Amino acid sequence: MPDEQQISMNQSCIFIIFGGTGDLTHRKLLPALYKLQKHELLPDNFAVVSVGRRDKTDEGYREEAVASIQGSRKDASEEAVDPDILNRLIQRIYYRRVNFDDDHTAYRALQTCLEQLDRQYKTNGSRLFFLAVAPEYFGVIVTRLKERGMLNNRHGWQRVMIEKPFGSNLKTARELNRTITDALPESHIFRIDHYLGKEMIQNIMALRFGNSLFEPLWNHHYIDNIQITSNEMLGVESRGGYYEKAGICRDMLQNHLLQMLALVAMEPPVNLEPESIRDEKVKVLRALRPFNVDSAKQDIIRGQYGPGLRAGQPVPGYRDEERVDQNSMTDTFIALKAHVDNFRWAGVPFYIRAGKRMNRRVTQIVIEFKKLPGIEFFDNFKNQNPNLLVVEIQPNEGLFFQINAKKPGNELIMERIDLNYTQSSWVQTNSPEAYERLILEALRDNKSLFTRWDELEHSWQFVDSIENSFKHFTPDFPNYTAGSQGPMAALDLLRRDGRRWWEI
Ligand code: BG6
């Protein structure tokens, strides 16, 4: 049998989405399944069971799924949804009602349904569960599935994909991890950080380990500082209830931003096996210097947006968002100076920032190289710009490299040259979406795009050090206008070091 067919046989399964009526399923998971179907990456023997707390028929749910998939096109330039492909997917989507913390009755009914679909689709007991539910249900769902023997079928395989947030601090993350690992082995757990599924984040390794131009310079001898930014124009939308408990540290820093930092700062892995990559990322997270009250006061800028404008339209301040306390002290912005205390990065600041309701949407990593020392003695080269390498993650996907060269003409004067590679325009809108890739990799049993427990453990340790020090000072919120660059103090964080945020 050819390899490809073998792979596809191994991937045969039922994909069960807990949280099937939720926002994530409709905005991301169903469109991702459609794309996988379109690219013929779904196995033939495959069905989807969406599980939710509301009453719905299969037909009713399918209609909603069609609307979500059709509505998911980013813009008119994206190919229209093909009705035949859509129909092939929709026919194998089912809906079942389960109260997640229900006793065994609902889970028993679900199990019967899965067994019947197993016979129909020849999926041999293999299950890929996706927990797209509020975090308080992660533990109970996994426990119920275990109690019903649904995680240790004698036939096939069982895997569980778990959305973030994985806990709200180190203690609760440990408790959750204990519950989950009691129910199934680490090798069957796929903890999601959807940033790892983004095209340009995967490109970081290719860029670093595929270019003799960069890797020899990738250390404190040549790099002045690294800037990691993830700014959004959106506010908290309808997620005020969740966000009040999370804030930007738990929502973005603990996961997405620290994962980007780990990929940028890690040593070359011994090979590209998932465990080898994760071993190296863990070492970086362990080397992050924790904050204390003094260093937090000095090197962390907190922010919360007040009312302002988005695209010329007035938008409310955070405290006026739905399900947000009028006196909330939740952070919607953070900028900080972090240090990775190891040989490679001694003395190199990692400036990290993320914010909601900012003036532009941008996720990018800027590597600022040191200037050449001799340049001081070349009068005409005094206006030398630092070399910058920028990995543009979104909304543009690309690379940007800033170098200096001679300005054309009779004088020997230096000018800045920008080398720009825009992948998103080259591949049009074809870069796979993060969730498309994550589902595919979980079907393939490839864990490199998922976080291992010890990665989470060390990132929580770091974030706990920040959250604990926050208890000792009260910022004056709100302190930035929606649609602005965030608090002015975030600019000073670099200015006082003689640096600036690069807005590329
Ligand atoms: C999620 C956060 O993990 O990432 C959201 O919970 C945030 O608050 C989102 O908006 C950002 O993801 P993306 O892919 O739009 O950058």
Short mmCIF file of C-alpha atoms and ligand atoms in Angstrom, two decimals:
data_model
loop_
_atom_site.label_atom_id
_atom_site.label_comp_id
_atom_site.label_asym_id
_atom_site.label_seq_id
_atom_site.Cartn_x
_atom_site.Cartn_y
_atom_site.Cartn_z
CA MET A 1 0.00 0.00 0.00
CA PRO A 2 1.48 3.41 -0.86
CA ASP A 3 2.60 5.52 2.09
CA GLU A 4 0.01 8.21 1.57
CA GLN A 5 -2.86 5.75 1.82
CA GLN A 6 -1.34 4.28 4.94
CA ILE A 7 -1.16 7.72 6.51
CA SER A 8 -4.73 8.43 5.63
CA MET A 9 -5.87 5.08 7.13
CA ASN A 10 -4.09 5.97 10.35
CA GLN A 11 -5.85 9.31 10.39
CA SER A 12 -9.34 7.83 10.07
CA CYS A 13 -11.32 8.97 13.09
CA ILE A 14 -14.29 10.83 14.48
CA PHE A 15 -13.53 14.46 15.30
CA ILE A 16 -15.58 15.50 18.32
CA ILE A 17 -15.83 19.19 19.12
CA PHE A 18 -16.94 20.05 22.64
CA GLY A 19 -18.21 23.62 22.37
CA GLY A 20 -19.72 22.99 18.94
CA THR A 21 -22.05 25.99 19.14
CA GLY A 22 -19.35 28.39 20.33
CA ASP A 23 -17.57 31.23 18.66
CA LEU A 24 -14.29 29.38 18.08
CA THR A 25 -16.02 26.48 16.34
CA HIS A 26 -17.98 28.73 14.02
CA ARG A 27 -15.25 31.26 13.30
CA LYS A 28 -12.25 28.97 13.07
CA LEU A 29 -12.84 25.22 13.32
CA LEU A 30 -15.61 24.72 10.76
CA PRO A 31 -13.87 26.94 8.16
CA ALA A 32 -10.63 25.05 8.87
CA LEU A 33 -12.38 21.72 8.26
CA TYR A 34 -13.74 23.07 4.99
CA LYS A 35 -10.22 24.07 3.88
CA LEU A 36 -8.88 20.65 4.82
CA GLN A 37 -11.69 19.04 2.85
CA LYS A 38 -10.94 21.31 -0.09
CA HIS A 39 -7.26 20.37 -0.08
CA GLU A 40 -8.21 16.71 0.26
CA LEU A 41 -6.42 16.47 3.56
CA LEU A 42 -9.25 14.88 5.47
CA PRO A 43 -9.29 11.08 5.54
CA ASP A 44 -12.14 9.36 3.70
CA ASN A 45 -13.15 7.60 6.87
CA PHE A 46 -13.93 10.67 8.92
CA ALA A 47 -16.93 12.28 10.60
CA VAL A 48 -17.46 15.30 12.83
CA VAL A 49 -19.64 15.35 15.93
CA SER A 50 -20.25 18.80 17.38
CA VAL A 51 -21.27 18.68 21.00
CA GLY A 52 -23.04 21.58 22.67
CA ARG A 53 -25.41 22.36 25.50
CA ARG A 54 -28.21 23.64 23.29
CA ASP A 55 -30.88 21.55 21.65
CA LYS A 56 -30.38 21.23 17.90
CA THR A 57 -31.03 18.74 15.16
CA ASP A 58 -28.30 17.60 12.78
CA GLU A 59 -30.06 19.54 10.00
CA GLY A 60 -30.33 22.73 12.05
CA TYR A 61 -26.67 22.55 13.01
CA ARG A 62 -25.61 21.84 9.44
CA GLU A 63 -27.39 24.97 8.25
CA GLU A 64 -25.52 27.04 10.80
CA ALA A 65 -22.24 25.38 9.82
CA VAL A 66 -22.84 26.24 6.15
CA ALA A 67 -23.50 29.87 7.07
CA SER A 68 -20.31 30.05 9.16
CA ILE A 69 -18.16 28.53 6.45
CA GLN A 70 -19.64 30.77 3.77
CA GLY A 71 -19.24 33.79 5.99
CA SER A 72 -15.62 33.02 6.79
CA ARG A 73 -14.13 34.35 3.55
CA LYS A 74 -11.78 37.14 4.49
CA ASP A 75 -12.57 39.25 1.46
CA ALA A 76 -13.75 39.11 -2.13
CA SER A 77 -10.27 38.08 -3.32
CA GLU A 78 -10.60 34.75 -1.52
CA GLU A 79 -12.00 31.95 -3.62
CA ALA A 80 -15.75 31.41 -3.21
CA VAL A 81 -16.87 28.39 -1.23
CA ASP A 82 -17.37 25.42 -3.56
CA PRO A 83 -20.86 23.95 -2.93
CA ASP A 84 -19.80 20.36 -3.79
CA ILE A 85 -16.84 20.40 -1.45
CA LEU A 86 -18.92 22.04 1.25
CA ASN A 87 -21.64 19.46 0.83
CA ARG A 88 -19.18 16.58 1.15
CA LEU A 89 -18.10 17.96 4.50
CA ILE A 90 -21.51 18.97 5.77
CA GLN A 91 -22.99 15.53 5.14
CA ARG A 92 -20.60 14.07 7.66
CA ILE A 93 -21.20 16.60 10.42
CA TYR A 94 -23.52 15.63 13.30
CA TYR A 95 -24.72 17.41 16.41
CA ARG A 96 -25.28 15.98 19.90
CA ARG A 97 -26.49 17.78 23.02
CA VAL A 98 -24.47 17.18 26.18
CA ASN A 99 -24.32 19.24 29.36
CA PHE A 100 -20.60 19.12 29.91
CA ASP A 101 -20.81 18.53 33.65
CA ASP A 102 -23.75 16.15 33.27
CA ASP A 103 -23.82 12.76 34.91
CA HIS A 104 -23.18 9.74 32.77
CA THR A 105 -26.45 9.63 30.85
CA ALA A 106 -25.55 12.22 28.24
CA TYR A 107 -22.03 10.84 27.84
CA ARG A 108 -23.45 7.33 27.44
CA ALA A 109 -25.70 8.59 24.65
CA LEU A 110 -22.70 10.29 23.03
CA GLN A 111 -20.73 7.08 23.24
CA THR A 112 -23.53 5.12 21.56
CA CYS A 113 -23.65 7.72 18.80
CA LEU A 114 -19.88 7.49 18.28
CA GLU A 115 -19.98 3.72 18.14
CA GLN A 116 -22.70 3.83 15.54
CA LEU A 117 -20.72 6.34 13.46
CA ASP A 118 -17.67 4.11 13.85
CA ARG A 119 -19.54 1.37 12.04
CA GLN A 120 -20.87 3.74 9.40
CA TYR A 121 -17.53 5.48 8.68
CA LYS A 122 -15.20 2.57 9.54
CA THR A 123 -13.27 4.73 11.99
CA ASN A 124 -12.32 1.82 14.22
CA GLY A 125 -12.76 3.60 17.56
CA SER A 126 -10.25 6.38 16.81
CA ARG A 127 -11.25 9.74 18.26
CA LEU A 128 -9.86 13.23 18.09
CA PHE A 129 -11.56 15.31 20.80
CA PHE A 130 -11.31 19.10 20.63
CA LEU A 131 -12.17 21.01 23.82
CA ALA A 132 -13.34 24.42 22.63
CA VAL A 133 -15.16 25.17 25.88
CA ALA A 134 -14.72 27.50 28.83
CA PRO A 135 -11.64 26.34 30.79
CA GLU A 136 -13.66 25.31 33.85
CA TYR A 137 -15.04 22.41 31.80
CA PHE A 138 -11.70 20.97 30.61
CA GLY A 139 -11.25 18.82 33.70
CA VAL A 140 -14.80 17.55 33.99
CA ILE A 141 -15.09 16.61 30.31
CA VAL A 142 -11.84 14.66 30.32
CA THR A 143 -12.82 12.94 33.58
CA ARG A 144 -16.23 11.91 32.21
CA LEU A 145 -14.71 10.65 28.98
CA LYS A 146 -12.26 8.61 30.98
CA GLU A 147 -14.96 7.21 33.28
CA ARG A 148 -16.93 6.02 30.28
CA GLY A 149 -13.84 4.35 28.88
CA MET A 150 -13.84 6.68 25.88
CA LEU A 151 -10.18 7.56 26.23
CA ASN A 152 -8.83 4.04 26.32
CA ASN A 153 -10.69 2.18 23.61
CA ARG A 154 -8.99 -1.05 22.79
CA HIS A 155 -9.30 -0.17 19.12
CA GLY A 156 -7.87 2.82 17.31
CA TRP A 157 -6.35 5.84 19.03
CA GLN A 158 -7.70 8.67 21.18
CA ARG A 159 -6.25 12.18 21.35
CA VAL A 160 -7.47 15.33 23.06
CA MET A 161 -6.82 18.85 21.78
CA ILE A 162 -7.19 21.45 24.51
CA GLU A 163 -7.67 25.15 23.91
CA LYS A 164 -6.14 27.80 26.11
CA PRO A 165 -6.19 29.08 28.81
CA PHE A 166 -4.57 26.09 30.46
CA GLY A 167 -5.08 27.22 34.07
CA SER A 168 -4.98 30.75 35.41
CA ASN A 169 -1.67 30.46 37.27
CA LEU A 170 0.91 27.80 37.97
CA LYS A 171 -1.15 26.23 40.76
CA THR A 172 -4.38 25.85 38.79
CA ALA A 173 -2.48 24.79 35.66
CA ARG A 174 -0.81 22.03 37.73
CA GLU A 175 -4.17 20.88 39.07
CA LEU A 176 -5.68 20.79 35.61
CA ASN A 177 -2.67 18.97 34.26
CA ARG A 178 -2.97 16.37 37.00
CA THR A 179 -6.63 15.74 36.14
CA ILE A 180 -5.85 15.44 32.46
CA THR A 181 -2.77 13.26 32.80
CA ASP A 182 -4.69 10.99 35.17
CA ALA A 183 -7.07 10.39 32.30
CA LEU A 184 -4.65 10.00 29.42
CA PRO A 185 -0.89 9.96 28.75
CA GLU A 186 1.04 13.09 27.77
CA SER A 187 1.56 11.66 24.29
CA HIS A 188 -2.21 11.86 23.65
CA ILE A 189 -2.57 15.46 24.84
CA PHE A 190 -2.39 18.29 22.33
CA ARG A 191 -2.33 21.63 24.16
CA ILE A 192 -3.09 24.36 21.69
CA ASP A 193 -1.30 27.61 21.18
CA HIS A 194 -2.74 28.65 17.86
CA TYR A 195 0.18 30.99 17.19
CA LEU A 196 2.34 27.91 16.60
CA GLY A 197 0.11 27.13 13.62
CA LYS A 198 0.80 30.48 11.97
CA GLU A 199 2.84 30.36 8.80
CA MET A 200 5.47 32.94 9.73
CA ILE A 201 5.97 31.57 13.21
CA GLN A 202 6.91 28.29 11.64
CA ASN A 203 9.21 30.25 9.40
CA ILE A 204 11.32 31.38 12.38
CA MET A 205 13.16 28.07 12.50
CA ALA A 206 13.68 27.94 8.74
CA LEU A 207 15.05 31.46 8.80
CA ARG A 208 17.36 30.89 11.72
CA PHE A 209 18.65 27.43 10.91
CA GLY A 210 18.59 27.69 7.13
CA ASN A 211 20.75 30.79 6.63
CA SER A 212 24.46 31.07 7.27
CA LEU A 213 23.85 34.82 7.15
CA PHE A 214 21.91 34.86 10.42
CA GLU A 215 22.73 32.01 12.74
CA PRO A 216 26.37 32.98 13.41
CA LEU A 217 25.17 36.47 14.41
CA TRP A 218 22.22 35.26 16.49
CA ASN A 219 23.62 36.09 19.94
CA HIS A 220 24.60 38.87 22.32
CA HIS A 221 27.76 39.70 20.36
CA TYR A 222 25.77 40.99 17.40
CA ILE A 223 22.19 41.52 18.48
CA ASP A 224 21.34 44.69 20.36
CA ASN A 225 17.78 43.88 21.31
CA ILE A 226 14.74 41.92 20.22
CA GLN A 227 11.22 43.34 20.05
CA ILE A 228 8.13 41.17 20.00
CA THR A 229 4.83 42.93 19.37
CA SER A 230 1.29 41.64 19.10
CA ASN A 231 -1.14 44.54 18.89
CA GLU A 232 -4.79 44.28 17.98
CA MET A 233 -7.34 46.88 16.94
CA LEU A 234 -10.13 44.80 18.43
CA GLY A 235 -11.29 45.32 21.99
CA VAL A 236 -12.51 42.50 24.19
CA GLU A 237 -15.71 42.20 22.12
CA SER A 238 -18.19 39.85 23.81
CA ARG A 239 -15.56 38.21 26.00
CA GLY A 240 -15.60 40.67 28.91
CA GLY A 241 -16.48 37.95 31.43
CA TYR A 242 -13.47 35.83 30.47
CA TYR A 243 -11.16 38.78 30.01
CA GLU A 244 -11.85 40.21 33.45
CA LYS A 245 -10.26 37.09 34.92
CA ALA A 246 -7.53 36.78 32.33
CA GLY A 247 -6.15 40.18 31.39
CA ILE A 248 -3.45 40.52 28.78
CA CYS A 249 -0.80 38.59 30.74
CA ARG A 250 -2.77 35.37 30.85
CA ASP A 251 -4.48 35.93 27.52
CA MET A 252 -1.47 36.72 25.34
CA LEU A 253 1.84 36.80 27.23
CA GLN A 254 1.80 33.42 28.97
CA ASN A 255 1.20 31.65 25.68
CA HIS A 256 1.59 33.36 22.31
CA LEU A 257 4.26 35.92 23.16
CA LEU A 258 6.42 33.55 25.18
CA GLN A 259 6.18 30.90 22.49
CA MET A 260 7.46 33.42 19.94
CA LEU A 261 10.26 34.39 22.30
CA ALA A 262 11.19 30.74 22.85
CA LEU A 263 11.43 30.06 19.11
CA VAL A 264 13.56 33.13 18.53
CA ALA A 265 15.89 32.49 21.45
CA MET A 266 16.26 28.70 21.53
CA GLU A 267 19.41 26.76 20.64
CA PRO A 268 19.32 24.67 17.45
CA PRO A 269 17.53 21.42 18.30
CA VAL A 270 19.38 18.15 17.64
CA ASN A 271 16.80 17.31 15.00
CA LEU A 272 13.34 18.47 13.98
CA GLU A 273 11.46 15.92 16.05
CA PRO A 274 8.75 17.54 18.21
CA GLU A 275 10.42 16.52 21.46
CA SER A 276 13.79 17.93 20.41
CA ILE A 277 12.24 21.29 19.54
CA ARG A 278 10.24 21.39 22.74
CA ASP A 279 13.35 20.50 24.80
CA GLU A 280 15.06 23.60 23.46
CA LYS A 281 12.07 25.87 24.01
CA VAL A 282 11.80 24.74 27.61
CA LYS A 283 15.42 25.71 28.26
CA VAL A 284 14.67 29.26 27.15
CA LEU A 285 11.54 29.50 29.28
CA ARG A 286 13.51 28.23 32.28
CA ALA A 287 16.12 30.91 31.67
CA LEU A 288 13.61 33.78 31.74
CA ARG A 289 14.49 36.09 34.61
CA PRO A 290 11.48 36.28 36.95
CA PHE A 291 10.23 39.70 38.03
CA ASN A 292 10.09 41.02 41.57
CA VAL A 293 8.25 44.13 42.78
CA ASP A 294 11.18 46.45 42.03
CA SER A 295 11.98 45.12 38.57
CA ALA A 296 8.27 45.03 37.70
CA LYS A 297 7.86 48.68 38.69
CA GLN A 298 10.85 49.56 36.61
CA ASP A 299 10.46 47.37 33.54
CA ILE A 300 6.76 46.68 33.06
CA ILE A 301 4.22 49.13 31.72
CA ARG A 302 0.59 48.24 32.28
CA GLY A 303 -2.33 49.72 30.43
CA GLN A 304 -6.09 49.73 30.07
CA TYR A 305 -7.94 51.45 27.24
CA GLY A 306 -10.42 54.22 27.73
CA PRO A 307 -13.00 55.34 25.13
CA GLY A 308 -11.67 56.35 21.75
CA LEU A 309 -12.04 55.73 18.04
CA ARG A 310 -11.75 52.81 15.72
CA ALA A 311 -11.76 53.58 12.02
CA GLY A 312 -13.28 56.97 12.87
CA GLN A 313 -16.12 55.45 14.90
CA PRO A 314 -16.39 55.95 18.66
CA VAL A 315 -15.73 52.82 20.71
CA PRO A 316 -16.25 52.36 24.45
CA GLY A 317 -13.51 52.15 27.02
CA TYR A 318 -12.74 48.76 28.56
CA ARG A 319 -14.73 49.53 31.71
CA ASP A 320 -17.83 50.12 29.59
CA GLU A 321 -17.58 46.83 27.74
CA GLU A 322 -20.19 44.12 28.38
CA ARG A 323 -19.65 42.12 31.58
CA VAL A 324 -16.75 44.31 32.72
CA ASP A 325 -16.59 45.90 36.17
CA GLN A 326 -16.95 49.71 36.14
CA ASN A 327 -13.83 49.94 38.33
CA SER A 328 -11.95 47.11 36.67
CA MET A 329 -8.18 47.04 37.13
CA THR A 330 -7.67 44.45 34.38
CA ASP A 331 -4.77 45.13 32.02
CA THR A 332 -5.52 45.32 28.31
CA PHE A 333 -1.97 46.35 27.44
CA ILE A 334 1.45 45.33 28.61
CA ALA A 335 4.98 46.25 27.61
CA LEU A 336 7.95 44.77 29.37
CA LYS A 337 11.67 44.31 29.22
CA ALA A 338 12.55 40.66 29.73
CA HIS A 339 15.90 38.88 29.99
CA VAL A 340 16.91 35.38 29.01
CA ASP A 341 19.69 34.56 31.43
CA ASN A 342 21.93 32.26 29.44
CA PHE A 343 25.22 32.49 27.54
CA ARG A 344 23.71 33.35 24.19
CA TRP A 345 21.52 36.20 25.38
CA ALA A 346 23.44 37.74 28.29
CA GLY A 347 22.64 41.47 28.33
CA VAL A 348 20.21 41.44 25.38
CA PRO A 349 16.84 42.92 26.32
CA PHE A 350 13.71 41.31 24.93
CA TYR A 351 11.08 44.05 24.71
CA ILE A 352 7.64 42.51 24.53
CA ARG A 353 4.33 44.28 24.10
CA ALA A 354 0.73 43.43 23.40
CA GLY A 355 -2.41 45.45 23.52
CA LYS A 356 -6.07 45.55 22.63
CA ARG A 357 -7.65 48.54 20.88
CA MET A 358 -4.40 49.79 19.46
CA ASN A 359 -3.95 52.03 16.43
CA ARG A 360 -3.01 49.12 14.16
CA ARG A 361 -3.08 45.36 14.03
CA VAL A 362 0.41 44.00 13.88
CA THR A 363 2.23 40.93 15.11
CA GLN A 364 5.92 41.00 14.40
CA ILE A 365 9.36 40.20 15.71
CA VAL A 366 12.14 42.73 15.19
CA ILE A 367 15.77 41.70 15.59
CA GLU A 368 17.88 44.83 15.93
CA PHE A 369 21.57 44.20 15.27
CA LYS A 370 24.36 46.17 16.91
CA LYS A 371 25.97 48.93 14.93
CA LEU A 372 29.53 48.41 13.72
CA PRO A 373 32.00 49.94 16.16
CA GLY A 374 34.31 51.40 13.50
CA ILE A 375 31.48 53.42 12.05
CA GLU A 376 32.11 56.21 14.55
CA PHE A 377 35.28 57.13 12.64
CA PHE A 378 33.66 57.38 9.22
CA ASP A 379 32.17 60.86 9.19
CA ASN A 380 29.89 60.24 6.22
CA PHE A 381 28.47 57.09 7.74
CA LYS A 382 27.35 58.71 10.96
CA ASN A 383 23.70 58.40 10.00
CA GLN A 384 24.02 54.64 9.83
CA ASN A 385 20.78 52.82 10.56
CA PRO A 386 20.94 49.60 12.52
CA ASN A 387 20.38 46.42 10.57
CA LEU A 388 16.92 45.17 11.31
CA LEU A 389 15.47 41.81 10.50
CA VAL A 390 11.71 41.77 10.86
CA VAL A 391 9.53 38.69 10.80
CA GLU A 392 6.07 39.95 9.92
CA ILE A 393 3.53 37.51 11.22
CA GLN A 394 0.25 39.33 10.60
CA PRO A 395 -1.64 40.91 8.99
CA ASN A 396 1.18 40.78 6.41
CA GLU A 397 3.23 37.66 6.23
CA GLY A 398 6.74 38.47 5.21
CA LEU A 399 10.32 39.34 5.99
CA PHE A 400 11.86 42.73 6.03
CA PHE A 401 15.58 43.40 6.18
CA GLN A 402 16.99 46.88 6.63
CA ILE A 403 20.58 47.45 5.54
CA ASN A 404 22.79 50.43 4.63
CA ALA A 405 24.29 51.09 1.23
CA LYS A 406 25.76 53.98 -0.70
CA LYS A 407 23.34 56.60 -1.88
CA PRO A 408 23.61 56.82 -5.68
CA GLY A 409 25.54 59.94 -6.72
CA ASN A 410 28.93 61.55 -6.47
CA GLU A 411 29.16 61.62 -2.67
CA LEU A 412 29.96 58.63 -0.50
CA ILE A 413 26.88 58.92 1.66
CA MET A 414 25.04 56.13 3.34
CA GLU A 415 21.35 55.49 2.91
CA ARG A 416 18.89 52.95 4.18
CA ILE A 417 17.76 50.16 1.89
CA ASP A 418 14.78 47.96 2.64
CA LEU A 419 14.71 44.41 1.36
CA ASN A 420 11.16 43.29 1.51
CA TYR A 421 9.63 39.89 0.95
CA THR A 422 5.89 39.75 1.27
CA GLN A 423 4.77 36.19 1.39
CA SER A 424 1.08 36.95 1.83
CA SER A 425 0.88 38.70 -1.50
CA TRP A 426 2.93 36.01 -3.20
CA VAL A 427 0.80 33.12 -2.04
CA GLN A 428 -2.31 35.32 -2.17
CA THR A 429 -4.58 34.09 0.56
CA ASN A 430 -3.39 30.51 0.43
CA SER A 431 -1.31 30.26 3.58
CA PRO A 432 -3.07 27.70 5.70
CA GLU A 433 -4.95 29.13 8.63
CA ALA A 434 -3.57 28.23 12.05
CA TYR A 435 -6.42 25.90 12.97
CA GLU A 436 -6.32 24.12 9.65
CA ARG A 437 -2.73 23.21 10.31
CA LEU A 438 -3.30 22.34 13.96
CA ILE A 439 -6.12 19.91 13.20
CA LEU A 440 -4.06 18.34 10.43
CA GLU A 441 -1.01 17.90 12.66
CA ALA A 442 -3.12 16.36 15.42
CA LEU A 443 -4.55 13.91 12.87
CA ARG A 444 -0.99 13.11 11.86
CA ASP A 445 0.02 12.74 15.52
CA ASN A 446 2.71 15.41 15.14
CA LYS A 447 3.16 17.32 18.35
CA SER A 448 5.68 19.97 17.38
CA LEU A 449 2.95 22.62 17.06
CA PHE A 450 1.55 21.90 20.52
CA THR A 451 2.89 22.82 23.92
CA ARG A 452 4.29 20.28 26.30
CA TRP A 453 3.48 20.50 30.00
CA ASP A 454 6.92 21.71 31.07
CA GLU A 455 6.74 24.61 28.59
CA LEU A 456 3.52 25.71 30.24
CA GLU A 457 4.91 25.18 33.69
CA HIS A 458 7.84 27.50 33.10
CA SER A 459 5.83 30.14 31.30
CA TRP A 460 3.35 30.18 34.18
CA GLN A 461 6.22 30.57 36.63
CA PHE A 462 7.32 33.67 34.76
CA VAL A 463 3.79 35.09 34.46
CA ASP A 464 3.09 34.38 38.13
CA SER A 465 6.15 36.46 39.03
CA ILE A 466 4.58 39.34 37.10
CA GLU A 467 1.06 38.91 38.47
CA ASN A 468 2.39 38.66 42.04
CA SER A 469 4.37 41.84 41.73
CA PHE A 470 1.28 43.61 40.28
CA LYS A 471 -0.42 43.17 43.63
CA HIS A 472 1.96 45.76 45.03
CA PHE A 473 1.12 48.71 42.81
CA THR A 474 -2.04 50.25 41.43
CA PRO A 475 -1.82 51.91 38.05
CA ASP A 476 -3.97 54.84 37.12
CA PHE A 477 -6.45 53.21 34.72
CA PRO A 478 -7.63 53.89 32.05
CA ASN A 479 -4.34 55.23 30.75
CA TYR A 480 -4.56 55.03 26.98
CA THR A 481 -7.16 56.00 24.43
CA ALA A 482 -8.70 53.28 22.28
CA GLY A 483 -7.10 53.49 18.84
CA SER A 484 -3.79 54.92 20.11
CA GLN A 485 -0.26 53.55 20.47
CA GLY A 486 -0.90 52.55 24.07
CA PRO A 487 0.42 54.30 27.18
CA MET A 488 3.18 56.83 26.56
CA ALA A 489 5.24 55.13 29.27
CA ALA A 490 5.69 52.17 26.90
CA LEU A 491 7.68 54.42 24.57
CA ASP A 492 9.82 55.60 27.48
CA LEU A 493 10.63 52.01 28.41
CA LEU A 494 12.92 51.89 25.38
CA ARG A 495 13.76 55.58 25.18
CA ARG A 496 15.48 55.52 28.51
CA ASP A 497 17.70 52.70 27.17
CA GLY A 498 18.52 54.86 24.11
CA ARG A 499 16.27 52.71 21.92
CA ARG A 500 12.87 52.88 20.24
CA TRP A 501 10.12 50.55 19.16
CA TRP A 502 10.45 49.92 15.45
CA GLU A 503 7.12 50.40 13.70
CA ILE A 504 7.57 48.49 10.48
C1 BG6 B 1 -6.42 34.58 21.55
C2 BG6 B 1 -6.80 35.57 22.61
O1 BG6 B 1 -5.67 33.52 22.08
O2 BG6 B 1 -5.65 35.24 20.56
C3 BG6 B 1 -7.54 36.74 22.03
O3 BG6 B 1 -7.60 34.91 23.58
C4 BG6 B 1 -6.76 37.35 20.90
O4 BG6 B 1 -7.81 37.71 23.01
C5 BG6 B 1 -6.34 36.28 19.91
O5 BG6 B 1 -7.58 38.30 20.26
C6 BG6 B 1 -5.41 36.84 18.86
O6 BG6 B 1 -5.25 35.87 17.88
P1 BG6 B 1 -4.92 36.29 16.38
O7 BG6 B 1 -4.71 34.98 15.69
O8 BG6 B 1 -6.08 37.07 15.88
O9 BG6 B 1 -3.68 37.11 16.48
#
